[in-house]
Short mmCIF file of C-alpha atoms in Angstrom, two decimals:
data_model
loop_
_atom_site.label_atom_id
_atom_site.label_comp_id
_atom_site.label_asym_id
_atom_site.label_seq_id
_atom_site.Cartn_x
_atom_site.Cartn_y
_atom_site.Cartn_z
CA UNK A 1 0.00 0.00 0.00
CA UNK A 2 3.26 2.34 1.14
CA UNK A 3 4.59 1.99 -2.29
CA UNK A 4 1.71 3.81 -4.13
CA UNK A 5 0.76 6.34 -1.66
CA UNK A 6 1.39 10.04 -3.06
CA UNK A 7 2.48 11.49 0.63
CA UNK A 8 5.66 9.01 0.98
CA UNK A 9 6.90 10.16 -2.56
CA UNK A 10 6.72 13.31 -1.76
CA UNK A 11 8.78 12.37 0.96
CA UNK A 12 11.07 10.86 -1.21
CA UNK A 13 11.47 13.09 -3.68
CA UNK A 14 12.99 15.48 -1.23
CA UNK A 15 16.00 13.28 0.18
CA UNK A 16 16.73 12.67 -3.22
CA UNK A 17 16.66 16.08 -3.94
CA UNK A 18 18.94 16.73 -1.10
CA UNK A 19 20.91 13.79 -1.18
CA UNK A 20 22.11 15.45 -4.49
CA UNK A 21 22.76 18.58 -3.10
CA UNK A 22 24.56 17.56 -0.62
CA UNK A 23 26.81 15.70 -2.71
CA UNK A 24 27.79 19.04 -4.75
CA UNK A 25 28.31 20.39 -1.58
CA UNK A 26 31.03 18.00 0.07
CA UNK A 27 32.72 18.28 -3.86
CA UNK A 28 32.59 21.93 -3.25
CA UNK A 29 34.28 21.54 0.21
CA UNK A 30 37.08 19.00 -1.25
CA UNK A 31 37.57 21.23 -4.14
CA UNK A 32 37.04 24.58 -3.48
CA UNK A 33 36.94 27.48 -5.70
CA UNK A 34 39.68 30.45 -5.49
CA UNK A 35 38.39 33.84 -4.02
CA UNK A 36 38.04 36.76 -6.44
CA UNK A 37 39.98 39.68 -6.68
CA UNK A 38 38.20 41.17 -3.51
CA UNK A 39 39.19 37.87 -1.49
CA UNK A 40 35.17 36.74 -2.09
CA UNK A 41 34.14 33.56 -1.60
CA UNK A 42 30.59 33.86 -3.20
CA UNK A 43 27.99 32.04 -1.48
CA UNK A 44 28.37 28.24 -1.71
CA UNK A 45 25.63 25.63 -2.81
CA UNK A 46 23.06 25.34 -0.23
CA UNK A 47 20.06 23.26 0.09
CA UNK A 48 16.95 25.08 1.86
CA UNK A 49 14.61 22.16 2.60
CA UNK A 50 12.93 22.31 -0.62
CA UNK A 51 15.20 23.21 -3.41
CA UNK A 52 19.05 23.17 -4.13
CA UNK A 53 20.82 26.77 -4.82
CA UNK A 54 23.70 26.29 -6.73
CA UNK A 55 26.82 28.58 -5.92
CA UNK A 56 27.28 31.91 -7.33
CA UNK A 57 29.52 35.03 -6.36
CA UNK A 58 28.70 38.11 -4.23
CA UNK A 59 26.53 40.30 -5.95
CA UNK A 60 24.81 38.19 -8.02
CA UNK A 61 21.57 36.71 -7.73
CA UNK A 62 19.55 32.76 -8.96
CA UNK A 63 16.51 32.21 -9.59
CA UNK A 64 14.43 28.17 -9.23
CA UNK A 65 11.70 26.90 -10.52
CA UNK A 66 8.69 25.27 -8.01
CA UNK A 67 9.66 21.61 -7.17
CA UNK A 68 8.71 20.05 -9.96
CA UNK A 69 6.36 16.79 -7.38
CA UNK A 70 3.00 16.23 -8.58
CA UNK A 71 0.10 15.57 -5.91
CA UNK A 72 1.86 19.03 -4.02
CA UNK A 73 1.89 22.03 -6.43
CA UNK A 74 -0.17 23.13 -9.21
CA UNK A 75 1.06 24.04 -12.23
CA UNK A 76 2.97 27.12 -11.96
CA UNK A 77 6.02 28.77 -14.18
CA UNK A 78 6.85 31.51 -11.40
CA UNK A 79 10.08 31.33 -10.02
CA UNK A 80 11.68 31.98 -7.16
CA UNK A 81 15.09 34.07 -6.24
CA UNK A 82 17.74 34.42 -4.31
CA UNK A 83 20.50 36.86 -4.16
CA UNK A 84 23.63 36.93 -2.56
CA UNK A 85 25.30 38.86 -0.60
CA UNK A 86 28.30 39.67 1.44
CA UNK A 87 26.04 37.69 4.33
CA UNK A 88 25.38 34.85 2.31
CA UNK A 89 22.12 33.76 0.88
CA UNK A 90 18.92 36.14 0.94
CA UNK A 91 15.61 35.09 1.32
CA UNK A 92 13.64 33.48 -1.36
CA UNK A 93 11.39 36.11 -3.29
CA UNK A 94 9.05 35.63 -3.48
CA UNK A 95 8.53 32.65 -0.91
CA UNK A 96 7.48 29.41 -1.77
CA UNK A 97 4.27 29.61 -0.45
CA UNK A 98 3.22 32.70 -2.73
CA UNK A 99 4.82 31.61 -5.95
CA UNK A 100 4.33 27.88 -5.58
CA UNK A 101 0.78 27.24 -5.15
CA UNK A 102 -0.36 24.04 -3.07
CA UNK A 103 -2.76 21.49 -4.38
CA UNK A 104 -5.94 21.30 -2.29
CA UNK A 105 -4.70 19.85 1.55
CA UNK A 106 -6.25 16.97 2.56
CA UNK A 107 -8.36 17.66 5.83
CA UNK A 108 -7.72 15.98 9.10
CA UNK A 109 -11.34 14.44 8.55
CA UNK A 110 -10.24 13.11 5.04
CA UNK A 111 -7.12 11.30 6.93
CA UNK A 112 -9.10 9.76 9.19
CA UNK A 113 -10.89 8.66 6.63
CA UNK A 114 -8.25 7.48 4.32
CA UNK A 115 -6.44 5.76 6.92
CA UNK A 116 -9.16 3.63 7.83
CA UNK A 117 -9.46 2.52 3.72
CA UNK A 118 -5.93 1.51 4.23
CA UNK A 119 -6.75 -0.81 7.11
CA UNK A 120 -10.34 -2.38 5.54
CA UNK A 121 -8.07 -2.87 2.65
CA UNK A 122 -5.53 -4.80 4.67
CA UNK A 123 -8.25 -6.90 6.26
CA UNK A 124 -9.67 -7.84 2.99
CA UNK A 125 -6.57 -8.89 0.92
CA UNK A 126 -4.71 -10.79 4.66
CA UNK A 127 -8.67 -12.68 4.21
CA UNK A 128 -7.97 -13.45 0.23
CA UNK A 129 -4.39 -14.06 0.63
CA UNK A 130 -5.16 -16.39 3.24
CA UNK A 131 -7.55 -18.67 1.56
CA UNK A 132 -5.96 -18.23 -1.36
CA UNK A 133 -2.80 -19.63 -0.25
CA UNK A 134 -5.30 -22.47 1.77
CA UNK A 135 -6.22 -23.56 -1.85
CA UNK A 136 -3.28 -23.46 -3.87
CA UNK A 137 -1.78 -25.55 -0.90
CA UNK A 138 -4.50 -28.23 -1.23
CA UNK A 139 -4.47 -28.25 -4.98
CA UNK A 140 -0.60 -28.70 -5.15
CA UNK A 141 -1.31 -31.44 -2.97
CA UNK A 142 -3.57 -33.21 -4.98
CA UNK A 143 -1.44 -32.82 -8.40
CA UNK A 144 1.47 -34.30 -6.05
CA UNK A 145 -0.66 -37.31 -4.25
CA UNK A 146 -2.37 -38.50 -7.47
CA UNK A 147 -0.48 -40.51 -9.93
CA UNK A 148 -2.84 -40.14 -12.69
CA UNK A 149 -2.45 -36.17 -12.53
CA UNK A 150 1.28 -36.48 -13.25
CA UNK A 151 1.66 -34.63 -16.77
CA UNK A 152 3.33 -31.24 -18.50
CA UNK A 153 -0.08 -29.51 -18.22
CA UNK A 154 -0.30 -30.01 -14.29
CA UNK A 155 3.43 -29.77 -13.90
CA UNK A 156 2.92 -26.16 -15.59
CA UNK A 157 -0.26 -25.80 -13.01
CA UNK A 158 1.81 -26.49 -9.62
CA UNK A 159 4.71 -24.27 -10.98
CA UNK A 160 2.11 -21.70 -11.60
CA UNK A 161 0.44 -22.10 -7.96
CA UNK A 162 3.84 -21.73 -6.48
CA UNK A 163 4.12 -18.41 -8.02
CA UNK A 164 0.61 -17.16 -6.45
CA UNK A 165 1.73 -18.74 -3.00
CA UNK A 166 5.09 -16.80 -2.93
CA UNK A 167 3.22 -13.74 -4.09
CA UNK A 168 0.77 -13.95 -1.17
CA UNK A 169 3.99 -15.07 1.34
CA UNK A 170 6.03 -11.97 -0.33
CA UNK A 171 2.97 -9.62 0.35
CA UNK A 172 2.56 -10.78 4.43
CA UNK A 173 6.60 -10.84 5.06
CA UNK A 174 6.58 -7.08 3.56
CA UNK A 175 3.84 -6.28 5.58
CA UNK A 176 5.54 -7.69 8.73
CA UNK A 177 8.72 -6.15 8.23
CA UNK A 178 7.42 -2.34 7.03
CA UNK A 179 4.47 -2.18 9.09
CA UNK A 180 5.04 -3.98 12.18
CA UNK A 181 6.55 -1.32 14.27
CA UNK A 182 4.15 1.82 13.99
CA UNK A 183 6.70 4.28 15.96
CA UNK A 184 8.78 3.53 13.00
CA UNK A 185 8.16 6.49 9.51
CA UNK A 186 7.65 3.93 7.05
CA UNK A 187 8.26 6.91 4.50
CA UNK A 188 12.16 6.82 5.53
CA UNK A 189 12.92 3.51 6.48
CA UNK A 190 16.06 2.54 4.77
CA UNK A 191 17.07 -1.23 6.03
CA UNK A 192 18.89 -4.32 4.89
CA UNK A 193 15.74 -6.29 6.03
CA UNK A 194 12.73 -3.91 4.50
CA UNK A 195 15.27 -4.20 0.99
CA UNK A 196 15.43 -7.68 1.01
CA UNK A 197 11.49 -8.06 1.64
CA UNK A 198 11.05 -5.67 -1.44
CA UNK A 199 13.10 -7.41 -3.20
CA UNK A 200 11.39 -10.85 -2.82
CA UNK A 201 8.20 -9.01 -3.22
CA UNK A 202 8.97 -7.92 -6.68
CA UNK A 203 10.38 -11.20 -7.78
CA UNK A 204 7.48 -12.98 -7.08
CA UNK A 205 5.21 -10.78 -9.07
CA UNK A 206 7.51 -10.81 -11.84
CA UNK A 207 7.55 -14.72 -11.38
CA UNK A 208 3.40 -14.69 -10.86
CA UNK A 209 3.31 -12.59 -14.14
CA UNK A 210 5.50 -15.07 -16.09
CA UNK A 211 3.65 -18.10 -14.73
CA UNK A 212 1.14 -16.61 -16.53
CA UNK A 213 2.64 -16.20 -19.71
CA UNK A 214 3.61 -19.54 -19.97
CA UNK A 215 0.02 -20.53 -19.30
CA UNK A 216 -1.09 -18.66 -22.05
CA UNK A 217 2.06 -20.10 -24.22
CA UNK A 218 1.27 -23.65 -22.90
CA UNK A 219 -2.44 -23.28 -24.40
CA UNK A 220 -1.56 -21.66 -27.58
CA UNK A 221 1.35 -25.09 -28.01
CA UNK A 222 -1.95 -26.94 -26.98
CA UNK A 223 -4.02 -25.46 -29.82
CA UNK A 224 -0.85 -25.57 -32.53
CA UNK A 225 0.16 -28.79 -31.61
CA UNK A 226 -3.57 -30.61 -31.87
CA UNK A 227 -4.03 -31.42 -27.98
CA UNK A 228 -0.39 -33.00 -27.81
CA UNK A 229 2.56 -31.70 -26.05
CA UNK A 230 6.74 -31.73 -25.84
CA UNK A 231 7.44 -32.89 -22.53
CA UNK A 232 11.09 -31.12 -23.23
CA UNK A 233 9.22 -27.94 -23.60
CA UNK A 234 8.92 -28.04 -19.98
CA UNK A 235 12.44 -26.63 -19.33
CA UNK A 236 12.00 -24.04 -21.59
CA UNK A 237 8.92 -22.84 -19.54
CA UNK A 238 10.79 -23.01 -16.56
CA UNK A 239 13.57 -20.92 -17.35
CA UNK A 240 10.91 -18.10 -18.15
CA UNK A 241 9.03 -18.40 -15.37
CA UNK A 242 11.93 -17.99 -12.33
CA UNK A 243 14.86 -17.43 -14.97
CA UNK A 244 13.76 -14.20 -16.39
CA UNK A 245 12.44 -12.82 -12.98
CA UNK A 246 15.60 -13.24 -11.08
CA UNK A 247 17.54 -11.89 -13.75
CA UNK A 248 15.28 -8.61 -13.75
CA UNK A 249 15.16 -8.43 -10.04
CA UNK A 250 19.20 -9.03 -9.73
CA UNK A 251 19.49 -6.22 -12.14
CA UNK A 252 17.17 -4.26 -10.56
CA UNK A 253 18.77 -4.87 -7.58
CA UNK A 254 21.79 -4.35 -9.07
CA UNK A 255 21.19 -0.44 -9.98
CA UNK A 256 19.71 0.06 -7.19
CA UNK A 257 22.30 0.14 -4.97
CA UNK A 258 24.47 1.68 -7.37
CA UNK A 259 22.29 4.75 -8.57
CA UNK A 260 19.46 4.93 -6.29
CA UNK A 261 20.28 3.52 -2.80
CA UNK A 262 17.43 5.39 -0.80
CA UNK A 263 14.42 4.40 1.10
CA UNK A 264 12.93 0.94 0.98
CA UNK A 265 13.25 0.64 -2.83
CA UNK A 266 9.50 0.75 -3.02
CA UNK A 267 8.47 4.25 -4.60
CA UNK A 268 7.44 3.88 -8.33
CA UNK A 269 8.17 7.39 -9.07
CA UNK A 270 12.29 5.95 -9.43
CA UNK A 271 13.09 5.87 -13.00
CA UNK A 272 14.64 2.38 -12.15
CA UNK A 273 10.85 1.20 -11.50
CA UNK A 274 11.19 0.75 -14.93
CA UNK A 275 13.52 -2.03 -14.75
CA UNK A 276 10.73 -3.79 -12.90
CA UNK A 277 7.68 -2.79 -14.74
CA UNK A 278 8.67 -2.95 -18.52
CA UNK A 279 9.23 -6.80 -18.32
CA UNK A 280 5.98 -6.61 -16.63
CA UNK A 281 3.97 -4.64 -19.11
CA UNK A 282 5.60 -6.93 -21.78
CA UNK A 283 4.46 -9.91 -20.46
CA UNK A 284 0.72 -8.75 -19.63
CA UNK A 285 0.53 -7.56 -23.31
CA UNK A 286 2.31 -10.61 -24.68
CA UNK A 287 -0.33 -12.45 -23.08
CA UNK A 288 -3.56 -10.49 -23.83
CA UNK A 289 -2.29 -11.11 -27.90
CA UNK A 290 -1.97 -14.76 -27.17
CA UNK A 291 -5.78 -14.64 -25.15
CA UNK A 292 -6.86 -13.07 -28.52
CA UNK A 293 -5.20 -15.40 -30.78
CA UNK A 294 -6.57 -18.85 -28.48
CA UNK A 295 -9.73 -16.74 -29.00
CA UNK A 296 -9.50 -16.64 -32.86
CA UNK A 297 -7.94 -19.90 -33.06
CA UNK A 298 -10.84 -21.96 -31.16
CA UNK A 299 -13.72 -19.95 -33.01
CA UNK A 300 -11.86 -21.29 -36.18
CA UNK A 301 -11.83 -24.62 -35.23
CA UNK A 302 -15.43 -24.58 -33.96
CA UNK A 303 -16.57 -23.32 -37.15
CA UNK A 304 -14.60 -26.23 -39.38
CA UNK A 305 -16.90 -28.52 -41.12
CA UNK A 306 -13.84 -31.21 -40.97
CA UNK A 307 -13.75 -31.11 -37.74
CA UNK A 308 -15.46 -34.28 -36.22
CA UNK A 309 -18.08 -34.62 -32.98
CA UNK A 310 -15.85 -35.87 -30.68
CA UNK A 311 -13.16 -33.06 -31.68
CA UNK A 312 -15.67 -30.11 -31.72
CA UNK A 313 -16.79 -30.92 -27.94
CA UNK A 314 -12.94 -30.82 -27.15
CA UNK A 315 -12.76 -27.43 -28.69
CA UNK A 316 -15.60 -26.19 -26.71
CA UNK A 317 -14.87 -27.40 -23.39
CA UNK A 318 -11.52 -25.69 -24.01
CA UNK A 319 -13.12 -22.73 -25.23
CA UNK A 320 -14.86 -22.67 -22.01
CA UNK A 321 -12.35 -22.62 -20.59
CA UNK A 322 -10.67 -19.96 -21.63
CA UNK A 323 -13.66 -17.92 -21.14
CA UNK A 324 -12.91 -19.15 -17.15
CA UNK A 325 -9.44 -17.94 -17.04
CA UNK A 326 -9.55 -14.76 -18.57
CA UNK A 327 -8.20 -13.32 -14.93
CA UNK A 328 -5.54 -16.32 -14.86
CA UNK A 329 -4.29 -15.15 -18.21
CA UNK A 330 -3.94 -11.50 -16.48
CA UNK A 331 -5.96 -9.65 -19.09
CA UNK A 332 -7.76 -7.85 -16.33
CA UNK A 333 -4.20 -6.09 -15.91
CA UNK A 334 -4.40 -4.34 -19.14
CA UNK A 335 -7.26 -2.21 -17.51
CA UNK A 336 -3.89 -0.06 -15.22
CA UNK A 337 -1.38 -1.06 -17.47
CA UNK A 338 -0.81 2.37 -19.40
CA UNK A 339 -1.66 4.60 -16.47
CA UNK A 340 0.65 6.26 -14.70
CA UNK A 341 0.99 5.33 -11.08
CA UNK A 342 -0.21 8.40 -9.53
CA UNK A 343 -3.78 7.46 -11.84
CA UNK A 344 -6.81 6.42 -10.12
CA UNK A 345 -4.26 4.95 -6.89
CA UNK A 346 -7.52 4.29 -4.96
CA UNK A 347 -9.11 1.89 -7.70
CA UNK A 348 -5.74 0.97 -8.64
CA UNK A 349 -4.82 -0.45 -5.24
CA UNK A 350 -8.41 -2.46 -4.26
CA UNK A 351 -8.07 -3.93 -8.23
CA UNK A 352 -4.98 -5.17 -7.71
CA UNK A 353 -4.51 -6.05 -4.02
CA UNK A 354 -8.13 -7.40 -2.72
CA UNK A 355 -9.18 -9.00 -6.06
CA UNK A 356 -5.76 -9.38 -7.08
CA UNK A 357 -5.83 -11.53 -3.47
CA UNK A 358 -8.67 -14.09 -4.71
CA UNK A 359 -7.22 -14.34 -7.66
#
């Protein structure tokens, strides 16, 4: 829920604003620039809690632009300066509060109010996730116990349940570790532990979203192949279902602590969300062309006068089906897929936590 909600990237747009700054400064202060031919220093970078002045020499003046965050200013191309002087910095003219104008502040009333959505949402998905992972447990188990169940299909099946228990085990261990200690501002928390829980929350969506590719591929082979199947496909499938996800999550990992070491790693206004969400995005889409083509490929079949009885009943109980899984193939997920994150967060959030839960 932390990840999407506006007021903790706000938060985290201004460390990272002056975690910047306050690199140029300690640059400045290892490399120092020579006085003038007054002995002047100038007035040196400084950060003022909301934007970074860079350093200029006595008598000479900058001027900023409002901090470019959306859900906290409106729109505004007035800009802010500073002069400075022989005492350092001036005051900002005009100040922020004139030439920046705030968005519309949430009431005390309407955080009351949104704080207790946040908690009937938790309540609902903890229920779904729970039986949810009640089900997948006892279906595993009966793909495992039964001899006769032992094929590719429901070897594909129990890979994919995995995926949807890890998801709903990622989603309580984040939970536990962010949220479990409420003196703690889960805006700033910056831990080995919270990292690590984010991290193994994003792999197993990314390994839940490729499960469900290869669903959708696994069908399609189905169609292609006329009801047979490759058992040495099966390692294929595999190695895009956990082999791609762990090689998006170590790279995302990977520039994380490089580029972008700040917070929990779980703000999607980072640019290296991206690394997360484009494999994402590509396999939703992937997926909604195959639902389309299984779509177009059973009405063909259906509709093929060479097609005998026994055949034709095949195709429609598969074409059933498929009607049955559209939210296992994920096509629901096109609905968000092209909005930004900001978009809709509310609808967003019960879409694709509390149904996303009973999945």
């Amino acid at each position: 829920v932390r990840a999407t909600h506006p007021d903790c990237s706000v938060v985290l747009y201004f460390q990272e604003q002056e975690a910047e700054c306050l690199e140029i400064i300690k640059s400045e202060s290892r490399n120092p620039a020579p006085p003038t031919a007054h002995g002047q220093q100038g007035c040196q970078t400084a950060w003022d809690g909301v934007s970074c002045w860079p350093a200029v020499p006595v008598g000479q003046s900058q001027a900023v632009a409002c901090p470019d965050i959306l859900h906290v200013f409106k729109k505004s191309k007035a800009l802010i300066q500073r002069n400075c002087t022989e005492a350092g910095w001036s005051l900002p003219s005009p100040p922020y509060y004139n030439a920046c104008e705030l968005e519309d502040i949430r009431s005390g009333n309407d955080t009351e109010a949104k704080a207790s959505y946040f908690v009937t949402m938790k309540v609902l998905y903890t229920c779904g996730y729970s039986t949810s992972l009640a089900a997948l447990f006892l279906a595993i188990g009966i793909f495992s116990c039964f001899r006769k169940l032992h094929c590719t299909r429901n070897s594909i099946h129990i890979h994919f349940f995995t995926s949807f228990i890890l998801r709903g085990a990622a989603v309580f261990i984040k939970d536990a570790v962010l949220f479990s200690d409420e003196s703690i501002d889960h805006c700033t928390m910056s831990t080995v532990n919270c990292k690590a829980a984010i991290a193994f929350f994003q792999y197993s969506v990314l390994a839940n979203f490729y499960w469900l590719l290869v669903e959708g591929m696994y069908l399609q082979t189905l169609l292609l192949l006329t009801f047979t199947s490759d058992k040495s496909y099966i390692w294929w499938y595999i190695l895009i279902g956990w082999g791609v996800p762990m090689l998006t999550v170590c790279v995302w990992v990977a520039t994380r602590l490089q580029y972008d070491n700040h917070g929990c790693w779980d703000d999607y206004t980072s640019r290296f969300w991206w690394v997360i969400k484009a494999p994402i995005l590509l396999a939703i889409f992937v997926n909604f062309l195959i639902f389309l083509n299984v779509t177009r490929m059973l009405a063909q079949k259906i509709r093929s006068p060479d097609i005998s009885k026994n055949y034709k009943q095949q195709y429609m109980r598969l074409t059933k089906s498929t009607l049955l899984l559209i939210p296992l193939f994920g096509v629901h997920y096109v609905v968000f897929a092209l909005f930004p994150e900001h978009i809709g967060v509310d609808a967003r959030l019960y879409f694709e936590l509390v149904l996303g839960s009973y999945q």
